[in-house]
Amino acid sequence: MHDKMNGTSLPKTSFLSAFAGAIVLALVHQYLFFGHGLGVSMPIFVIGFYAYMYAFNRDRCQPISWIGRLLFVVIMMLALTYVLFDNPIFYVLNALAIPALISVHMVLLFGEKRHGWSEVGIIGQALSHWFYQNFRHIVTPFRMFKTAAFRNVKDERKRVLGKVIIGLLIALPLLLIIISLLASADGMFEKLLSGIPEWIGTLTFGSGLPRLIWTCFFTFCFFCYLWGFVQPAPRNTQRETQSSTVPYHETVAIKFDPVITATVLIVMNLVYVVFVVLQFGYLFGAWEGALPEGTSYAEYARRGFGELVMVTGINFVLMISVLKWTEFGSSIVQKMNSGLLYILVGCSGVMLYSGYTRLVMYEEAYGYTYTRYLVHAFMIFLGLLLLIAAVRIHVRQLPLAKYYIVLALVAYVVVNYVGIDIRIAENNLERYRTTSVIDKEYLSELSADAIPLLIDFSRKEHGALDEFLQARLTSMTREESAWPEFNWAKYRAQRELHNYILE
């Protein structure tokens, strides 16, 4: 038996077991997801996928680091949101985030250590397993089955038997399609098929055949993805391929002259300081009505908000560029650049706070929505990035990328679990108590997370939302869902709506 770690070969039983495991995982996948929405099926499948990858890759498993544990916790918490919450935005975003994070985690667990977890190259390595490594092994199952089947057969019989098997493999899917079409076109032919085992007679495009195609497709996807880690492409081969197509160029380090950097920072900070000084009068006086002449409360809140956030983002990119690519000059120039960067951070913080204040004022005037709430979260996140960058100005050895990646992962999970719909409902209902203005239609369109809060409000306000809640119950009752789609928020909302409407 060859060395597994060198990716040369594995025992036939291991191959057969891995392919059988891929079939089982694909069957589970089609059972959980074919024709169903996402729910409890998501965490179940994620656990099953990890079990499959570990079962046939345990010998290649790298020592689990703290970032590996953090990634697994983040992935599982995101998967559990499909059980606990019903937010439509994160329903889509998490469906993209979970596979992306899993692919990076697989490289950390089972891949060759070519890049650190905070390096951009690890994304390329993860994509390589999605595409290059995956496509390399499309023919592997056929080759391995051929080797296993013809091991004890003479050469001439091998050729004949191989051609027969290839013909059968080509004819089988065509036969299934043709039989389904003919059975749908002619009742007598369908009746004739009823004498054959029942599952063939009921095979139609609406049920069995799409499931079969789905299972076959994902069987190869799962197996080829696994085998890309078991037998990865030799690194020398990849280098030869790249060198034959791309001419070699020595990488040139990008460095900014410290004097040029200081000049840019001085010019920009002069503009920012003037702007910030003017902002202070409006920023802290707007709540008492000290607004620019001819500007209404709502116009002030709306005007310039996007521009302020964009300028803060530009400042953040500028600051990171200076910290990463500026050469170390004399101690005086270096200290001056550090001081200018602190001024830039301070001005950016004031502009960010100004934009945040404007958004709060705008929400008080026009109400709270998904977009405005997410912008709040982004601004807080950007403020934390600025704080870490400010620390980096003083502590040059601070690994900025690692801190940002960890902060981004934690922040994304927090936003998922903070309950956006509940917060939006609470703030809009609080606004109603002070202004007597409420958008009933928008509240009724919030996800099932907010339904218990709306029921409580309608009960206290003498049925103010009863019409919308009745329509929501009718809509939820009509929805037929299998157990893989189970979602606790929807179940709780439907139960409480039913109890409230029947009171």
CSV table of N, CA and C in Angstrom, one decimal, residues 263-403:
chain,number,residue,atom,x,y,z
A,263,THR,N,3.0,64.5,3.4
A,263,THR,CA,2.4,65.6,2.6
A,263,THR,C,0.9,65.3,2.3
A,264,VAL,N,0.6,64.0,1.9
A,264,VAL,CA,-0.8,63.7,1.6
A,264,VAL,C,-1.6,63.8,2.8
A,265,LEU,N,-1.1,63.3,4.0
A,265,LEU,CA,-1.9,63.3,5.2
A,265,LEU,C,-2.1,64.7,5.7
A,266,ILE,N,-1.1,65.6,5.5
A,266,ILE,CA,-1.3,67.0,6.0
A,266,ILE,C,-2.4,67.7,5.2
A,267,VAL,N,-2.4,67.5,3.9
A,267,VAL,CA,-3.4,68.2,3.0
A,267,VAL,C,-4.8,67.7,3.3
A,268,MET,N,-4.9,66.4,3.5
A,268,MET,CA,-6.3,65.8,3.7
A,268,MET,C,-6.7,66.2,5.1
A,269,ASN,N,-5.8,66.2,6.1
A,269,ASN,CA,-6.2,66.5,7.5
A,269,ASN,C,-6.7,67.9,7.6
A,270,LEU,N,-6.1,68.8,6.9
A,270,LEU,CA,-6.5,70.3,6.9
A,270,LEU,C,-7.9,70.4,6.5
A,271,VAL,N,-8.3,69.7,5.4
A,271,VAL,CA,-9.7,69.7,5.0
A,271,VAL,C,-10.6,69.1,6.0
A,272,TYR,N,-10.2,68.0,6.6
A,272,TYR,CA,-11.1,67.3,7.6
A,272,TYR,C,-11.2,68.1,8.8
A,273,VAL,N,-10.2,68.7,9.3
A,273,VAL,CA,-10.3,69.5,10.6
A,273,VAL,C,-11.3,70.6,10.4
A,274,VAL,N,-11.2,71.3,9.3
A,274,VAL,CA,-12.2,72.4,9.0
A,274,VAL,C,-13.6,71.9,9.0
A,275,PHE,N,-13.8,70.8,8.3
A,275,PHE,CA,-15.1,70.2,8.2
A,275,PHE,C,-15.6,69.7,9.6
A,276,VAL,N,-14.8,69.1,10.3
A,276,VAL,CA,-15.2,68.6,11.7
A,276,VAL,C,-15.5,69.8,12.6
A,277,VAL,N,-14.7,70.9,12.5
A,277,VAL,CA,-15.1,72.1,13.4
A,277,VAL,C,-16.4,72.6,13.0
A,278,LEU,N,-16.7,72.7,11.7
A,278,LEU,CA,-18.1,73.2,11.3
A,278,LEU,C,-19.2,72.2,11.7
A,279,GLN,N,-18.8,70.9,11.7
A,279,GLN,CA,-19.8,69.9,12.1
A,279,GLN,C,-20.2,69.9,13.5
A,280,PHE,N,-19.3,70.3,14.4
A,280,PHE,CA,-19.6,70.3,15.8
A,280,PHE,C,-20.8,71.1,16.2
A,281,GLY,N,-21.0,72.3,15.6
A,281,GLY,CA,-22.1,73.1,15.9
A,281,GLY,C,-23.4,72.5,15.5
A,282,TYR,N,-23.5,71.8,14.4
A,282,TYR,CA,-24.7,71.2,13.9
A,282,TYR,C,-24.9,69.8,14.6
A,283,LEU,N,-23.7,69.1,14.7
A,283,LEU,CA,-23.8,67.7,15.3
A,283,LEU,C,-24.4,67.7,16.6
A,284,PHE,N,-24.0,68.6,17.5
A,284,PHE,CA,-24.4,68.5,18.9
A,284,PHE,C,-25.6,69.5,19.1
A,285,GLY,N,-25.9,70.3,18.1
A,285,GLY,CA,-27.0,71.3,18.3
A,285,GLY,C,-28.3,70.9,17.5
A,286,ALA,N,-28.2,69.9,16.6
A,286,ALA,CA,-29.3,69.5,15.8
A,286,ALA,C,-30.5,69.0,16.6
A,287,TRP,N,-30.2,68.3,17.7
A,287,TRP,CA,-31.3,67.8,18.6
A,287,TRP,C,-32.1,68.9,19.2
A,288,GLU,N,-31.4,70.1,19.4
A,288,GLU,CA,-32.2,71.2,20.0
A,288,GLU,C,-32.7,72.2,18.9
A,289,GLY,N,-32.5,71.8,17.6
A,289,GLY,CA,-33.0,72.7,16.5
A,289,GLY,C,-32.0,73.6,15.9
A,290,ALA,N,-30.7,73.5,16.3
A,290,ALA,CA,-29.7,74.3,15.7
A,290,ALA,C,-29.2,73.8,14.4
A,291,LEU,N,-30.0,74.0,13.3
A,291,LEU,CA,-29.7,73.4,12.0
A,291,LEU,C,-29.2,74.5,11.0
A,292,PRO,N,-28.6,74.1,9.9
A,292,PRO,CA,-28.2,75.1,8.9
A,292,PRO,C,-29.4,75.8,8.4
A,293,GLU,N,-29.3,77.1,8.0
A,293,GLU,CA,-30.4,77.9,7.6
A,293,GLU,C,-31.1,77.3,6.4
A,294,GLY,N,-32.4,77.2,6.4
A,294,GLY,CA,-33.2,76.7,5.3
A,294,GLY,C,-33.2,75.2,5.2
A,295,THR,N,-32.7,74.5,6.3
A,295,THR,CA,-32.7,73.1,6.3
A,295,THR,C,-33.7,72.5,7.3
A,296,SER,N,-34.6,71.6,6.9
A,296,SER,CA,-35.5,71.0,7.8
A,296,SER,C,-34.8,69.9,8.6
A,297,TYR,N,-35.5,69.4,9.6
A,297,TYR,CA,-35.0,68.4,10.4
A,297,TYR,C,-34.7,67.1,9.6
A,298,ALA,N,-35.7,66.7,8.7
A,298,ALA,CA,-35.6,65.5,8.0
A,298,ALA,C,-34.5,65.7,6.9
A,299,GLU,N,-34.4,66.9,6.2
A,299,GLU,CA,-33.4,67.1,5.2
A,299,GLU,C,-32.0,67.0,5.7
A,300,TYR,N,-31.8,67.6,6.9
A,300,TYR,CA,-30.5,67.5,7.5
A,300,TYR,C,-30.1,66.1,7.8
A,301,ALA,N,-31.1,65.3,8.3
A,301,ALA,CA,-30.8,63.9,8.6
A,301,ALA,C,-30.5,63.1,7.4
A,302,ARG,N,-31.1,63.5,6.3
A,302,ARG,CA,-30.9,62.7,5.1
A,302,ARG,C,-29.7,63.1,4.3
A,303,ARG,N,-29.5,64.4,4.3
A,303,ARG,CA,-28.4,65.0,3.4
A,303,ARG,C,-27.0,64.6,3.9
A,304,GLY,N,-26.2,64.1,2.9
A,304,GLY,CA,-24.8,63.9,3.2
A,304,GLY,C,-24.5,62.6,4.0
A,305,PHE,N,-25.5,61.9,4.4
A,305,PHE,CA,-25.2,60.7,5.2
A,305,PHE,C,-24.3,59.7,4.4
A,306,GLY,N,-24.8,59.4,3.2
A,306,GLY,CA,-24.0,58.4,2.4
A,306,GLY,C,-22.6,58.9,2.1
A,307,GLU,N,-22.5,60.2,1.9
A,307,GLU,CA,-21.1,60.8,1.6
A,307,GLU,C,-20.2,60.7,2.8
A,308,LEU,N,-20.8,60.9,4.0
A,308,LEU,CA,-19.9,60.8,5.2
A,308,LEU,C,-19.4,59.4,5.4
A,309,VAL,N,-20.3,58.4,5.2
A,309,VAL,CA,-19.9,57.1,5.4
A,309,VAL,C,-18.8,56.7,4.4
A,310,MET,N,-19.0,57.2,3.1
A,310,MET,CA,-18.1,56.8,2.1
A,310,MET,C,-16.7,57.5,2.3
A,311,VAL,N,-16.7,58.7,2.8
A,311,VAL,CA,-15.4,59.4,3.1
A,311,VAL,C,-14.7,58.6,4.2
A,312,THR,N,-15.5,58.2,5.2
A,312,THR,CA,-14.9,57.4,6.3
A,312,THR,C,-14.3,56.1,5.8
A,313,GLY,N,-14.9,55.5,4.9
A,313,GLY,CA,-14.4,54.3,4.3
A,313,GLY,C,-13.1,54.6,3.5
A,314,ILE,N,-13.1,55.7,2.8
A,314,ILE,CA,-11.9,56.1,2.0
A,314,ILE,C,-10.7,56.3,3.0
A,315,ASN,N,-11.0,57.0,4.1
A,315,ASN,CA,-10.0,57.3,5.1
A,315,ASN,C,-9.5,56.0,5.7
A,316,PHE,N,-10.3,55.0,5.9
A,316,PHE,CA,-9.9,53.7,6.4
A,316,PHE,C,-9.0,53.0,5.5
A,317,VAL,N,-9.3,53.0,4.2
A,317,VAL,CA,-8.4,52.4,3.2
A,317,VAL,C,-7.1,53.1,3.2
A,318,LEU,N,-7.1,54.5,3.2
A,318,LEU,CA,-5.9,55.3,3.2
A,318,LEU,C,-5.0,54.9,4.4
A,319,MET,N,-5.6,54.9,5.6
A,319,MET,CA,-4.9,54.6,6.8
A,319,MET,C,-4.2,53.2,6.7
A,320,ILE,N,-4.9,52.2,6.2
A,320,ILE,CA,-4.4,50.8,6.1
A,320,ILE,C,-3.2,50.8,5.1
A,321,SER,N,-3.4,51.6,4.0
A,321,SER,CA,-2.3,51.6,3.0
A,321,SER,C,-1.0,52.3,3.6
A,322,VAL,N,-1.2,53.3,4.4
A,322,VAL,CA,-0.1,54.0,5.0
A,322,VAL,C,0.6,53.1,6.0
A,323,LEU,N,-0.2,52.4,6.8
A,323,LEU,CA,0.4,51.5,7.8
A,323,LEU,C,1.1,50.3,7.2
A,324,LYS,N,0.6,49.9,6.1
A,324,LYS,CA,1.2,48.6,5.5
A,324,LYS,C,2.4,48.9,4.6
A,325,TRP,N,2.3,50.0,3.8
A,325,TRP,CA,3.3,50.2,2.7
A,325,TRP,C,4.2,51.4,2.9
A,326,THR,N,4.1,52.1,4.0
A,326,THR,CA,5.0,53.3,4.1
A,326,THR,C,6.4,52.8,4.7
A,327,GLU,N,7.4,53.3,4.1
A,327,GLU,CA,8.8,53.0,4.6
A,327,GLU,C,9.0,53.7,5.9
A,328,PHE,N,9.9,53.1,6.7
A,328,PHE,CA,10.3,53.7,8.0
A,328,PHE,C,11.3,54.8,7.7
A,329,GLY,N,11.0,56.0,8.0
A,329,GLY,CA,12.0,57.1,7.7
A,329,GLY,C,12.7,57.5,9.0
A,330,SER,N,13.1,58.7,9.1
A,330,SER,CA,13.7,59.2,10.3
A,330,SER,C,12.7,59.3,11.4
A,331,SER,N,13.2,59.3,12.6
A,331,SER,CA,12.3,59.3,13.8
A,331,SER,C,11.3,60.4,13.8
A,332,ILE,N,11.8,61.6,13.3
A,332,ILE,CA,10.9,62.8,13.3
A,332,ILE,C,9.8,62.6,12.3
A,333,VAL,N,10.1,62.2,11.1
A,333,VAL,CA,9.1,62.0,10.1
A,333,VAL,C,8.1,60.9,10.5
A,334,GLN,N,8.7,59.8,11.1
A,334,GLN,CA,7.8,58.7,11.5
A,334,GLN,C,6.8,59.1,12.6
A,335,LYS,N,7.3,59.9,13.6
A,335,LYS,CA,6.4,60.4,14.6
A,335,LYS,C,5.4,61.3,14.0
A,336,MET,N,5.8,62.2,13.1
A,336,MET,CA,4.8,63.1,12.5
A,336,MET,C,3.8,62.3,11.7
A,337,ASN,N,4.1,61.3,11.0
A,337,ASN,CA,3.2,60.5,10.3
A,337,ASN,C,2.2,59.8,11.2
A,338,SER,N,2.7,59.3,12.4
A,338,SER,CA,1.9,58.7,13.4
A,338,SER,C,0.9,59.7,13.9
A,339,GLY,N,1.4,60.9,14.2
A,339,GLY,CA,0.4,61.9,14.7
A,339,GLY,C,-0.6,62.3,13.7
A,340,LEU,N,-0.2,62.4,12.4
A,340,LEU,CA,-1.2,62.7,11.4
A,340,LEU,C,-2.2,61.6,11.2
A,341,LEU,N,-1.8,60.3,11.4
A,341,LEU,CA,-2.7,59.2,11.3
A,341,LEU,C,-3.7,59.3,12.5
A,342,TYR,N,-3.2,59.6,13.7
A,342,TYR,CA,-4.2,59.8,14.8
A,342,TYR,C,-5.2,60.9,14.5
A,343,ILE,N,-4.8,62.0,13.9
A,343,ILE,CA,-5.7,63.0,13.5
A,343,ILE,C,-6.7,62.5,12.5
A,344,LEU,N,-6.2,61.7,11.6
A,344,LEU,CA,-7.1,61.1,10.6
A,344,LEU,C,-8.1,60.2,11.2
A,345,VAL,N,-7.7,59.4,12.2
A,345,VAL,CA,-8.6,58.5,12.9
A,345,VAL,C,-9.7,59.4,13.7
A,346,GLY,N,-9.2,60.4,14.3
A,346,GLY,CA,-10.1,61.3,15.1
A,346,GLY,C,-11.2,61.9,14.2
A,347,CYS,N,-10.7,62.5,13.1
A,347,CYS,CA,-11.7,63.1,12.1
A,347,CYS,C,-12.6,62.1,11.5
A,348,SER,N,-12.1,60.9,11.2
A,348,SER,CA,-13.0,59.9,10.7
A,348,SER,C,-14.0,59.4,11.7
A,349,GLY,N,-13.6,59.4,13.0
A,349,GLY,CA,-14.5,59.0,14.0
A,349,GLY,C,-15.7,60.0,14.2
A,350,VAL,N,-15.3,61.3,14.1
A,350,VAL,CA,-16.3,62.4,14.2
A,350,VAL,C,-17.3,62.3,13.0
A,351,MET,N,-16.7,62.1,11.8
A,351,MET,CA,-17.6,62.0,10.6
A,351,MET,C,-18.5,60.8,10.7
A,352,LEU,N,-18.0,59.7,11.2
A,352,LEU,CA,-18.8,58.5,11.4
A,352,LEU,C,-19.9,58.7,12.4
A,353,TYR,N,-19.5,59.4,13.5
A,353,TYR,CA,-20.6,59.7,14.5
A,353,TYR,C,-21.6,60.7,14.0
A,354,SER,N,-21.2,61.6,13.1
A,354,SER,CA,-22.1,62.5,12.5
A,354,SER,C,-23.1,61.8,11.6
A,355,GLY,N,-22.5,60.8,10.8
A,355,GLY,CA,-23.4,60.1,10.0
A,355,GLY,C,-24.4,59.2,10.8
A,356,TYR,N,-23.9,58.6,11.9
A,356,TYR,CA,-24.7,57.8,12.7
A,356,TYR,C,-25.8,58.6,13.3
A,357,THR,N,-25.5,59.9,13.8
A,357,THR,CA,-26.5,60.7,14.4
A,357,THR,C,-27.6,61.1,13.3
A,358,ARG,N,-27.1,61.4,12.1
A,358,ARG,CA,-28.1,61.7,11.1
A,358,ARG,C,-29.0,60.6,10.8
A,359,LEU,N,-28.5,59.4,10.8
A,359,LEU,CA,-29.3,58.2,10.5
A,359,LEU,C,-30.4,58.0,11.6
A,360,VAL,N,-29.9,58.2,12.9
A,360,VAL,CA,-30.9,58.1,14.0
A,360,VAL,C,-32.0,59.1,13.9
A,361,MET,N,-31.7,60.4,13.5
A,361,MET,CA,-32.7,61.4,13.3
A,361,MET,C,-33.6,61.0,12.1
A,362,TYR,N,-33.0,60.5,11.1
A,362,TYR,CA,-33.8,60.1,9.9
A,362,TYR,C,-34.8,59.0,10.3
A,363,GLU,N,-34.4,58.1,11.1
A,363,GLU,CA,-35.3,57.0,11.5
A,363,GLU,C,-36.4,57.5,12.4
A,364,GLU,N,-36.1,58.5,13.3
A,364,GLU,CA,-37.1,59.0,14.1
A,364,GLU,C,-38.2,59.7,13.3
A,365,ALA,N,-37.8,60.3,12.1
A,365,ALA,CA,-38.7,61.0,11.2
A,365,ALA,C,-39.5,60.0,10.3
A,366,TYR,N,-38.8,59.0,9.9
A,366,TYR,CA,-39.4,58.1,8.8
A,366,TYR,C,-39.6,56.6,9.2
A,367,GLY,N,-39.1,56.2,10.4
A,367,GLY,CA,-39.3,54.9,10.8
A,367,GLY,C,-38.0,54.0,10.6
A,368,TYR,N,-38.1,52.8,11.0
A,368,TYR,CA,-37.0,51.9,11.1
A,368,TYR,C,-37.2,50.7,10.1
A,369,THR,N,-36.2,50.4,9.3
A,369,THR,CA,-36.3,49.4,8.2
A,369,THR,C,-35.1,48.5,8.3
A,370,TYR,N,-35.1,47.4,7.5
A,370,TYR,CA,-33.9,46.5,7.4
A,370,TYR,C,-32.7,47.3,7.0
A,371,THR,N,-32.8,48.0,5.9
A,371,THR,CA,-31.6,48.7,5.4
A,371,THR,C,-31.0,49.6,6.4
A,372,ARG,N,-31.8,50.4,7.1
A,372,ARG,CA,-31.3,51.4,8.0
A,372,ARG,C,-30.7,50.7,9.2
A,373,TYR,N,-31.2,49.6,9.6
A,373,TYR,CA,-30.7,48.8,10.8
A,373,TYR,C,-29.3,48.2,10.4
A,374,LEU,N,-29.2,47.7,9.2
A,374,LEU,CA,-28.0,47.1,8.7
A,374,LEU,C,-26.9,48.2,8.5
A,375,VAL,N,-27.3,49.4,8.1
A,375,VAL,CA,-26.3,50.5,8.0
A,375,VAL,C,-25.8,50.8,9.4
A,376,HIS,N,-26.7,50.8,10.4
A,376,HIS,CA,-26.3,51.1,11.8
A,376,HIS,C,-25.2,50.1,12.2
A,377,ALA,N,-25.4,48.8,11.9
A,377,ALA,CA,-24.5,47.7,12.2
A,377,ALA,C,-23.1,47.9,11.5
A,378,PHE,N,-23.2,48.3,10.2
A,378,PHE,CA,-22.0,48.5,9.4
A,378,PHE,C,-21.2,49.7,10.0
A,379,MET,N,-21.9,50.7,10.4
A,379,MET,CA,-21.1,51.9,10.9
A,379,MET,C,-20.4,51.6,12.3
A,380,ILE,N,-21.1,50.8,13.1
A,380,ILE,CA,-20.5,50.3,14.4
A,380,ILE,C,-19.3,49.5,14.0
A,381,PHE,N,-19.4,48.6,13.1
A,381,PHE,CA,-18.3,47.7,12.6
A,381,PHE,C,-17.1,48.5,12.1
A,382,LEU,N,-17.4,49.5,11.3
A,382,LEU,CA,-16.4,50.4,10.7
A,382,LEU,C,-15.7,51.2,11.9
A,383,GLY,N,-16.5,51.6,12.9
A,383,GLY,CA,-15.8,52.3,14.0
A,383,GLY,C,-14.9,51.4,14.8
A,384,LEU,N,-15.2,50.1,14.9
A,384,LEU,CA,-14.3,49.2,15.6
A,384,LEU,C,-13.1,48.9,14.8
A,385,LEU,N,-13.2,48.9,13.4
A,385,LEU,CA,-12.0,48.7,12.6
A,385,LEU,C,-11.1,49.9,12.7
A,386,LEU,N,-11.7,51.1,12.9
A,386,LEU,CA,-10.9,52.3,13.0
A,386,LEU,C,-10.1,52.3,14.4
A,387,LEU,N,-10.8,51.8,15.4
A,387,LEU,CA,-10.1,51.7,16.7
A,387,LEU,C,-8.9,50.7,16.7
A,388,ILE,N,-9.1,49.6,16.0
A,388,ILE,CA,-8.0,48.6,15.9
A,388,ILE,C,-6.9,49.2,15.1
A,389,ALA,N,-7.2,50.0,14.0
A,389,ALA,CA,-6.2,50.6,13.2
A,389,ALA,C,-5.4,51.7,14.0
A,390,ALA,N,-6.2,52.4,14.9
A,390,ALA,CA,-5.5,53.3,15.8
A,390,ALA,C,-4.5,52.7,16.7
A,391,VAL,N,-4.8,51.5,17.2
A,391,VAL,CA,-3.9,50.7,18.1
A,391,VAL,C,-2.7,50.3,17.2
A,392,ARG,N,-2.9,49.9,16.0
A,392,ARG,CA,-1.9,49.5,15.1
A,392,ARG,C,-0.9,50.6,14.8
A,393,ILE,N,-1.3,51.9,14.9
A,393,ILE,CA,-0.4,53.0,14.7
A,393,ILE,C,0.7,53.0,15.7
A,394,HIS,N,0.4,52.6,16.9
A,394,HIS,CA,1.3,52.6,18.0
A,394,HIS,C,2.1,51.2,18.1
A,395,VAL,N,1.3,50.2,17.9
A,395,VAL,CA,1.9,48.8,18.0
A,395,VAL,C,2.1,48.3,16.6
A,396,ARG,N,3.3,48.5,16.1
A,396,ARG,CA,3.6,48.2,14.7
A,396,ARG,C,3.5,46.7,14.4
A,397,GLN,N,3.7,45.8,15.4
A,397,GLN,CA,3.7,44.4,15.2
A,397,GLN,C,2.3,43.8,15.3
A,398,LEU,N,1.3,44.6,15.5
A,398,LEU,CA,-0.1,44.1,15.6
A,398,LEU,C,-0.5,43.4,14.3
A,399,PRO,N,-0.9,42.1,14.2
A,399,PRO,CA,-1.3,41.5,13.0
A,399,PRO,C,-2.7,41.9,12.6
A,400,LEU,N,-2.8,43.0,11.8
A,400,LEU,CA,-4.0,43.7,11.5
A,400,LEU,C,-5.0,42.8,10.8
A,401,ALA,N,-4.6,42.0,9.9
A,401,ALA,CA,-5.5,41.1,9.1
A,401,ALA,C,-6.2,40.1,10.0
A,402,LYS,N,-5.4,39.5,10.9
A,402,LYS,CA,-6.0,38.5,11.8
A,402,LYS,C,-7.1,39.1,12.7
A,403,TYR,N,-6.8,40.3,13.2
A,403,TYR,CA,-7.8,40.9,14.1
A,403,TYR,C,-9.1,41.3,13.3
